[in-house]
C-alpha atoms as a printed R data frame, in Angstrom:
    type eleno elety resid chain resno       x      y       z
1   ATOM     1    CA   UNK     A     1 -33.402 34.258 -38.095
2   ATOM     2    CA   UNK     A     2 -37.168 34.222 -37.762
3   ATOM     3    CA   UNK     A     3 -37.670 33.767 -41.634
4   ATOM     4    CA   UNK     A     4 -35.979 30.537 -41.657
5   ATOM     5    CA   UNK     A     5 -38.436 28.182 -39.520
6   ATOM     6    CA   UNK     A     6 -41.664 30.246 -39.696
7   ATOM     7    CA   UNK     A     7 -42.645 29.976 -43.404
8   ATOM     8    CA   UNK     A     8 -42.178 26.267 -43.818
9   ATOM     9    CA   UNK     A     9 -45.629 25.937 -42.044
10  ATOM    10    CA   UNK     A    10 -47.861 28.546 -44.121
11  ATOM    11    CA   UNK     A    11 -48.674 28.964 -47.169
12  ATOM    12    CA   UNK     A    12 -48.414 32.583 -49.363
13  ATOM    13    CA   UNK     A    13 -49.526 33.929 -52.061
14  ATOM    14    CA   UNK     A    14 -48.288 32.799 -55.540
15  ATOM    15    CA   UNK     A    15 -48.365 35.731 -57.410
16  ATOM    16    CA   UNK     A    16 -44.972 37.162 -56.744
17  ATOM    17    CA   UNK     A    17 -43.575 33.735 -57.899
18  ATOM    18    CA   UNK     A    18 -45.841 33.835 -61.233
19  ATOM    19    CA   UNK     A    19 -44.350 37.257 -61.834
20  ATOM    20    CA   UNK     A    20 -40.695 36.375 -60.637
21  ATOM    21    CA   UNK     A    21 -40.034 33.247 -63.402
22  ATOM    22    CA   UNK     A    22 -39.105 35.611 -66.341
23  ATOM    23    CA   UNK     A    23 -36.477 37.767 -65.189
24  ATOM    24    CA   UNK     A    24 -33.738 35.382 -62.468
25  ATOM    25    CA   UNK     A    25 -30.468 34.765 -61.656
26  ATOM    26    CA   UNK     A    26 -29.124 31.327 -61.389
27  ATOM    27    CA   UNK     A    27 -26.687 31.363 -58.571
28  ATOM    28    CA   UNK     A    28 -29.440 33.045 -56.102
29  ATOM    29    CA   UNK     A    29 -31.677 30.343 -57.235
30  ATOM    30    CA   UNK     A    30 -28.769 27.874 -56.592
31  ATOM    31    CA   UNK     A    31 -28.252 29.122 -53.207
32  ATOM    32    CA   UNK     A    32 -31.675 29.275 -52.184
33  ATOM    33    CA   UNK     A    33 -32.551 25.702 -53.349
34  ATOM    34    CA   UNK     A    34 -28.921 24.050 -52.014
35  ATOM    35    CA   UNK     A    35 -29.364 26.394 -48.243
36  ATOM    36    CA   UNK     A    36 -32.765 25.835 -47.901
37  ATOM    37    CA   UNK     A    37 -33.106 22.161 -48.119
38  ATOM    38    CA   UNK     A    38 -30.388 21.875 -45.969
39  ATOM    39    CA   UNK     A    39 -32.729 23.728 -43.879
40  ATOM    40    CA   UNK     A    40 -35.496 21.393 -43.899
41  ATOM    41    CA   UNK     A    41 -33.149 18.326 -43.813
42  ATOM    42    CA   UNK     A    42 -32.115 19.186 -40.435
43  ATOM    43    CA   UNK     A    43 -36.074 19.979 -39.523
44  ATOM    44    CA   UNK     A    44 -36.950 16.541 -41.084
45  ATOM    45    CA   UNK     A    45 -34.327 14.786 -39.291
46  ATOM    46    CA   UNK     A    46 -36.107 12.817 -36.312
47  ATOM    47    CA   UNK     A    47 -33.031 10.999 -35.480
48  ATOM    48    CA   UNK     A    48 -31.585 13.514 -33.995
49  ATOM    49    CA   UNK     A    49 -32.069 14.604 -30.227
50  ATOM    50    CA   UNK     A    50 -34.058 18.121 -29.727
51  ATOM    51    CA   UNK     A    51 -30.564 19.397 -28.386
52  ATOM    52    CA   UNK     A    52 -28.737 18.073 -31.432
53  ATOM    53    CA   UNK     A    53 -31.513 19.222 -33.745
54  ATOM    54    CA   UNK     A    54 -31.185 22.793 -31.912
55  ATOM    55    CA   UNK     A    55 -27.561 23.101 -32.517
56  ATOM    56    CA   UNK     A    56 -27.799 22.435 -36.283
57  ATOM    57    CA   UNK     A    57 -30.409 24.425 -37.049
58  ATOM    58    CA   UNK     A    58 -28.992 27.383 -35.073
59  ATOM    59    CA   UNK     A    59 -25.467 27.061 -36.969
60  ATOM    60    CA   UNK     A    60 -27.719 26.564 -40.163
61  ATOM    61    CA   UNK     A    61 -29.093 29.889 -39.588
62  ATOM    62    CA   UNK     A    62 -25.632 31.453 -38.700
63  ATOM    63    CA   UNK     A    63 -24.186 30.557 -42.071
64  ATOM    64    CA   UNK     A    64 -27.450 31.079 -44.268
65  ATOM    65    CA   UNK     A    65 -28.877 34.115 -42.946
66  ATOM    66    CA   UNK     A    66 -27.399 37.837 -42.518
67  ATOM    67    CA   UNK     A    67 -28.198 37.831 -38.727
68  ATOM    68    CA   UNK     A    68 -26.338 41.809 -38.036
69  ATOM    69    CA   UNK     A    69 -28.503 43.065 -41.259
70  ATOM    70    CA   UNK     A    70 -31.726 41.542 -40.237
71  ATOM    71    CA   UNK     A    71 -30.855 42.603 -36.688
72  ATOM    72    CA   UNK     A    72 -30.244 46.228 -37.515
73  ATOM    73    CA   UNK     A    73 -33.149 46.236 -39.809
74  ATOM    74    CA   UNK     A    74 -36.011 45.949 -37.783
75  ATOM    75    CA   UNK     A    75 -34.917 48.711 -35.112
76  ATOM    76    CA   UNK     A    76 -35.888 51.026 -38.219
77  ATOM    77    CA   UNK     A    77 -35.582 54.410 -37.929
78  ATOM    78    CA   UNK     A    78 -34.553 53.823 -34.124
79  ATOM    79    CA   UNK     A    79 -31.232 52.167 -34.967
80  ATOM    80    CA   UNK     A    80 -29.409 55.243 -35.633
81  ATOM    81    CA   UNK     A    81 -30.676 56.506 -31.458
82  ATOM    82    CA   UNK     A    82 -29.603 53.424 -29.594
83  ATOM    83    CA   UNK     A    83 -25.555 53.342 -28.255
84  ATOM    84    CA   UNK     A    84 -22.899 50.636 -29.283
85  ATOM    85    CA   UNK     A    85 -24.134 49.532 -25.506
86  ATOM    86    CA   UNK     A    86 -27.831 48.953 -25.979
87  ATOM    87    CA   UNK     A    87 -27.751 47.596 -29.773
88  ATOM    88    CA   UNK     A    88 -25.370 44.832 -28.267
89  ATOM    89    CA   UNK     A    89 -27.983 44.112 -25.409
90  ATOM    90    CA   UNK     A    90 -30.790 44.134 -28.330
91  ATOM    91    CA   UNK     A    91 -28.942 41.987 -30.447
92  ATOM    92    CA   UNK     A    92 -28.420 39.225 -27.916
93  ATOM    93    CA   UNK     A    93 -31.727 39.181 -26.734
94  ATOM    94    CA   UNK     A    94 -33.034 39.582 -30.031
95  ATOM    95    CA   UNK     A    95 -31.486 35.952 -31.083
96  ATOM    96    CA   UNK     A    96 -33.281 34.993 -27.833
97  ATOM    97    CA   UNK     A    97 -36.452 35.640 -29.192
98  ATOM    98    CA   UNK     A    98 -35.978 34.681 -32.867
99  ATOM    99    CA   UNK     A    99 -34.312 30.889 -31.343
100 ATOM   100    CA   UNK     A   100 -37.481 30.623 -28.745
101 ATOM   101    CA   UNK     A   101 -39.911 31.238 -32.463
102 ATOM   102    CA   UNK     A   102 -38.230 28.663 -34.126
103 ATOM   103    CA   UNK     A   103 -37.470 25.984 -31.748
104 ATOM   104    CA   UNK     A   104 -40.673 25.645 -30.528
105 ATOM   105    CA   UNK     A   105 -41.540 24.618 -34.654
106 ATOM   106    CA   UNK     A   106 -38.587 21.753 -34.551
107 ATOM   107    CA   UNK     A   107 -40.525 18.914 -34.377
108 ATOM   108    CA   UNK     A   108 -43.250 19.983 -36.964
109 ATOM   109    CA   UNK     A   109 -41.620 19.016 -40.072
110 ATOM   110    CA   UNK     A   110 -42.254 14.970 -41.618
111 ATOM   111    CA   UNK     A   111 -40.784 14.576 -45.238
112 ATOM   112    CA   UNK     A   112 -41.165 18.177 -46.802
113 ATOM   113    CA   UNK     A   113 -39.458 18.901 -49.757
114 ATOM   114    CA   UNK     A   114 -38.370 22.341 -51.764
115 ATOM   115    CA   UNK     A   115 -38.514 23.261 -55.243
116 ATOM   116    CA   UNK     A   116 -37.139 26.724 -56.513
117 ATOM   117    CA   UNK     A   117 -39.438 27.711 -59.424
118 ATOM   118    CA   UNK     A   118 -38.290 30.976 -60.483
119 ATOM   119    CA   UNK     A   119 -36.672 34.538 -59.657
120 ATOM   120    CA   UNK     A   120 -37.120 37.456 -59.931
121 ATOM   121    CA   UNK     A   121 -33.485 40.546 -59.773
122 ATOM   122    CA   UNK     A   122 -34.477 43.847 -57.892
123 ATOM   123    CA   UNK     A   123 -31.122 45.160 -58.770
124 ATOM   124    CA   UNK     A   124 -28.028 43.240 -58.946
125 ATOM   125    CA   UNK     A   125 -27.236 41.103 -55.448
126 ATOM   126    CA   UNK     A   126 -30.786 41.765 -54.526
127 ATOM   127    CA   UNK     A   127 -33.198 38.778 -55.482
128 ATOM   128    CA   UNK     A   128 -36.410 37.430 -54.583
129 ATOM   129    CA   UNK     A   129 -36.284 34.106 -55.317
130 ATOM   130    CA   UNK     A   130 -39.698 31.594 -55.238
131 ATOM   131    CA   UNK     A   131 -39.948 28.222 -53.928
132 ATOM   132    CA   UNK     A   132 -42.718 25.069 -53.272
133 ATOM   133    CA   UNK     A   133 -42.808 23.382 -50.236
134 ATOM   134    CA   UNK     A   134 -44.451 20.157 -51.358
135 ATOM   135    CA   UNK     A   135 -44.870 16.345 -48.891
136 ATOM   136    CA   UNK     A   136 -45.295 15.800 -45.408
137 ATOM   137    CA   UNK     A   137 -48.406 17.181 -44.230
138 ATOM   138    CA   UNK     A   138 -49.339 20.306 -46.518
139 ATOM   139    CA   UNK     A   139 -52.237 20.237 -48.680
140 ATOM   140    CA   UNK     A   140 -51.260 21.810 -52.346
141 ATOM   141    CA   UNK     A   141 -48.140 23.408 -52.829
142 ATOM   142    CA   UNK     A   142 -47.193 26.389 -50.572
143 ATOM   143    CA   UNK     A   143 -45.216 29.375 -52.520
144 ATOM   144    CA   UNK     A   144 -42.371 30.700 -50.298
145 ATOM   145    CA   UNK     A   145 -40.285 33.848 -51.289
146 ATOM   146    CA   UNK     A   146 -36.536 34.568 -50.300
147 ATOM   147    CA   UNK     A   147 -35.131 37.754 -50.650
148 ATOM   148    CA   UNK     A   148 -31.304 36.870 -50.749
149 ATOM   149    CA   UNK     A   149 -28.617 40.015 -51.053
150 ATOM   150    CA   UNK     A   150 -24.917 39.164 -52.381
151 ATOM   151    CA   UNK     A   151 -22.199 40.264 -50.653
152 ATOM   152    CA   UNK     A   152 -18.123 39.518 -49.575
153 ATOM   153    CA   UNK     A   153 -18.945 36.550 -47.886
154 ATOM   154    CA   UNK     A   154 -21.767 35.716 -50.981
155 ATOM   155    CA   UNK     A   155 -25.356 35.174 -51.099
156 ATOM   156    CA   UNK     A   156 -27.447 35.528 -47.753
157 ATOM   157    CA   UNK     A   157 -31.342 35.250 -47.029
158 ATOM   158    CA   UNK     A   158 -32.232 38.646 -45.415
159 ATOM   159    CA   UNK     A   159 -36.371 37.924 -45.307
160 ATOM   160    CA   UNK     A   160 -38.620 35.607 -46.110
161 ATOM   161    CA   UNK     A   161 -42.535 36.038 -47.761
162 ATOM   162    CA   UNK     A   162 -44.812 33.930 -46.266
163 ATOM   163    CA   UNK     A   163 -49.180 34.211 -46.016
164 ATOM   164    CA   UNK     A   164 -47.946 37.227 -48.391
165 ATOM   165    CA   UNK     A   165 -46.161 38.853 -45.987
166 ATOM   166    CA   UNK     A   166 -42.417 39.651 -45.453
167 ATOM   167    CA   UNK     A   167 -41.499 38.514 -41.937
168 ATOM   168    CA   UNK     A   168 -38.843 40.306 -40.965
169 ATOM   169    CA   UNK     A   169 -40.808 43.445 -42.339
170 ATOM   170    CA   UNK     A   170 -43.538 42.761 -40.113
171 ATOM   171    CA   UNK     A   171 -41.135 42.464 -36.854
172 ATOM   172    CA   UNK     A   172 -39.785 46.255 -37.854
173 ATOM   173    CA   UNK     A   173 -43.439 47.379 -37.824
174 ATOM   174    CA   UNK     A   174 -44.338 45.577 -35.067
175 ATOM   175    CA   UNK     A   175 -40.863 46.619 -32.908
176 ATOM   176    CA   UNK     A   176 -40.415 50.763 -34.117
177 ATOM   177    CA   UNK     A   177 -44.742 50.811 -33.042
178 ATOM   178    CA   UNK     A   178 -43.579 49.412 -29.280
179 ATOM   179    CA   UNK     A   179 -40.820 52.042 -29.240
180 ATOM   180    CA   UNK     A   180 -42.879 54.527 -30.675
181 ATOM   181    CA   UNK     A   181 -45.155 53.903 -27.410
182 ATOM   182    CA   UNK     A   182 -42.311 53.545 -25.445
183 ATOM   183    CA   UNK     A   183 -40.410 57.335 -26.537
184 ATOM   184    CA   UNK     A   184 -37.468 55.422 -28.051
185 ATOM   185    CA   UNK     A   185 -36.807 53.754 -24.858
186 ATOM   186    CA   UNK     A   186 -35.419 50.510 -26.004
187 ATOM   187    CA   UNK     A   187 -34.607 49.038 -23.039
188 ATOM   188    CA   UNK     A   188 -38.625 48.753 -23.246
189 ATOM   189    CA   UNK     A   189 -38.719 46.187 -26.057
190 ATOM   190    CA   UNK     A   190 -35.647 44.351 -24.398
191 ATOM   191    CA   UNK     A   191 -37.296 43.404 -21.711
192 ATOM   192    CA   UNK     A   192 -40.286 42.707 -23.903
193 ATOM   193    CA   UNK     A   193 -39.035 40.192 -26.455
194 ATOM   194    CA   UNK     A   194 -37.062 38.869 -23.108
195 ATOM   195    CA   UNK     A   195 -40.323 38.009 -21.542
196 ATOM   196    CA   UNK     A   196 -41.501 36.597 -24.560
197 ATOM   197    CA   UNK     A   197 -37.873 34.096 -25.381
198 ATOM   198    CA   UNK     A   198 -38.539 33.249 -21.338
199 ATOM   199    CA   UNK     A   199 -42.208 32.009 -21.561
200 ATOM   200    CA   UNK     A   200 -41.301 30.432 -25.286
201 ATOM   201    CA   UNK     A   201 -38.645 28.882 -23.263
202 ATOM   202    CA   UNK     A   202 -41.240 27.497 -20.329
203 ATOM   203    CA   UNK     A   203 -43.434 25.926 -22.583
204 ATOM   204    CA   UNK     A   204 -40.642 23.726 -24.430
205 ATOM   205    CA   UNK     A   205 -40.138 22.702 -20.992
């Protein structure tokens, strides 16, 4: 969920997408072009109300991005400690944090626009796909990366490159170092990211 808002203001390194244009798959491309300007459609819509503008980007992100995968991912290594219980608890407050990221960015987008450029196939069902964020108020063209997995339910975005790094990599290394500190105790980095989704929260208001 944090992929989806946060790269659309930075700009990355375009070597992966140099690299990625000779080996792709259409239908991730497909995906990641029709999804993601959807994406920024609802970010460049200013006639909607911050509350309506909430709501569809938060069902956006429900249908676009593997939410359980991502969640599970960046526990790491401590995913396999924590009880049915205490993932649940982490999950939910987890959303908390990655909705307090991205709605504080809603009403930073005027007249962007995507391009897909290339691909490049990891194995089959896992792509990175490249992109250009061109308009509104960037200066050159910004490279953004999507790694999208297939599955039952099709293609979903599990991470997104952006400044050259994957986001949602960065949030395991930043979340298995505060229970490292913390012995495992993840009731520790509950109450942490809670903290942090409460005082995102204040400042909105």
């Amino acid at each position: 969920a944090l992929a989806l808002a946060a790269p659309l203001g930075l700009a990355v390194a375009p070597a992966a997408a140099q690299a990625a244009r000779s080996h792709g798959d259409a239908s991730a491309e497909a995906f990641v072009q029709s999804e993601a300007s959807k994406g920024i459609a609802i970010l460049n819509d200013h006639s909607l109300s911050l509350a309506a503008k909430k709501a569809a980007f938060y069902g956006f992100v429900n249908q676009t991005a593997d939410v359980p995968r991502i969640t599970g991912f960046v526990l790491g290594r401590y995913r396999r400690q924590v009880s049915p219980a205490q993932y649940r608890q982490f999950a939910e407050v987890f959303r908390q944090y990655a909705d307090s990221v991205y709605e504080s960015r809603l009403g930073d987008y005027h007249g962007e626009r995507l391009q897909v450029t290339g691909s490049l196939v990891h194995a089959p069902g896992d792509v990175v796909v490249s992109s250009v964020v061109t308009g509104g108020d960037f200066k050159g063209e910004p490279v953004v990366n999507w790694r999208v997995l297939q599955g039952p339910q099709g293609w979903k975005i599990v991470d997104v490159q952006a400044q050259g790094v994957w986001l949602a990599v960065v949030e395991q290394q930043d979340f298995t170092s505060t229970l490292a500190n913390a012995n495992g105790n993840i009731d520790v980095l509950i109450r942490q990211l809670r903290t942090q989704a409460a005082g995102g929260s204040a400042r909105r208001n």
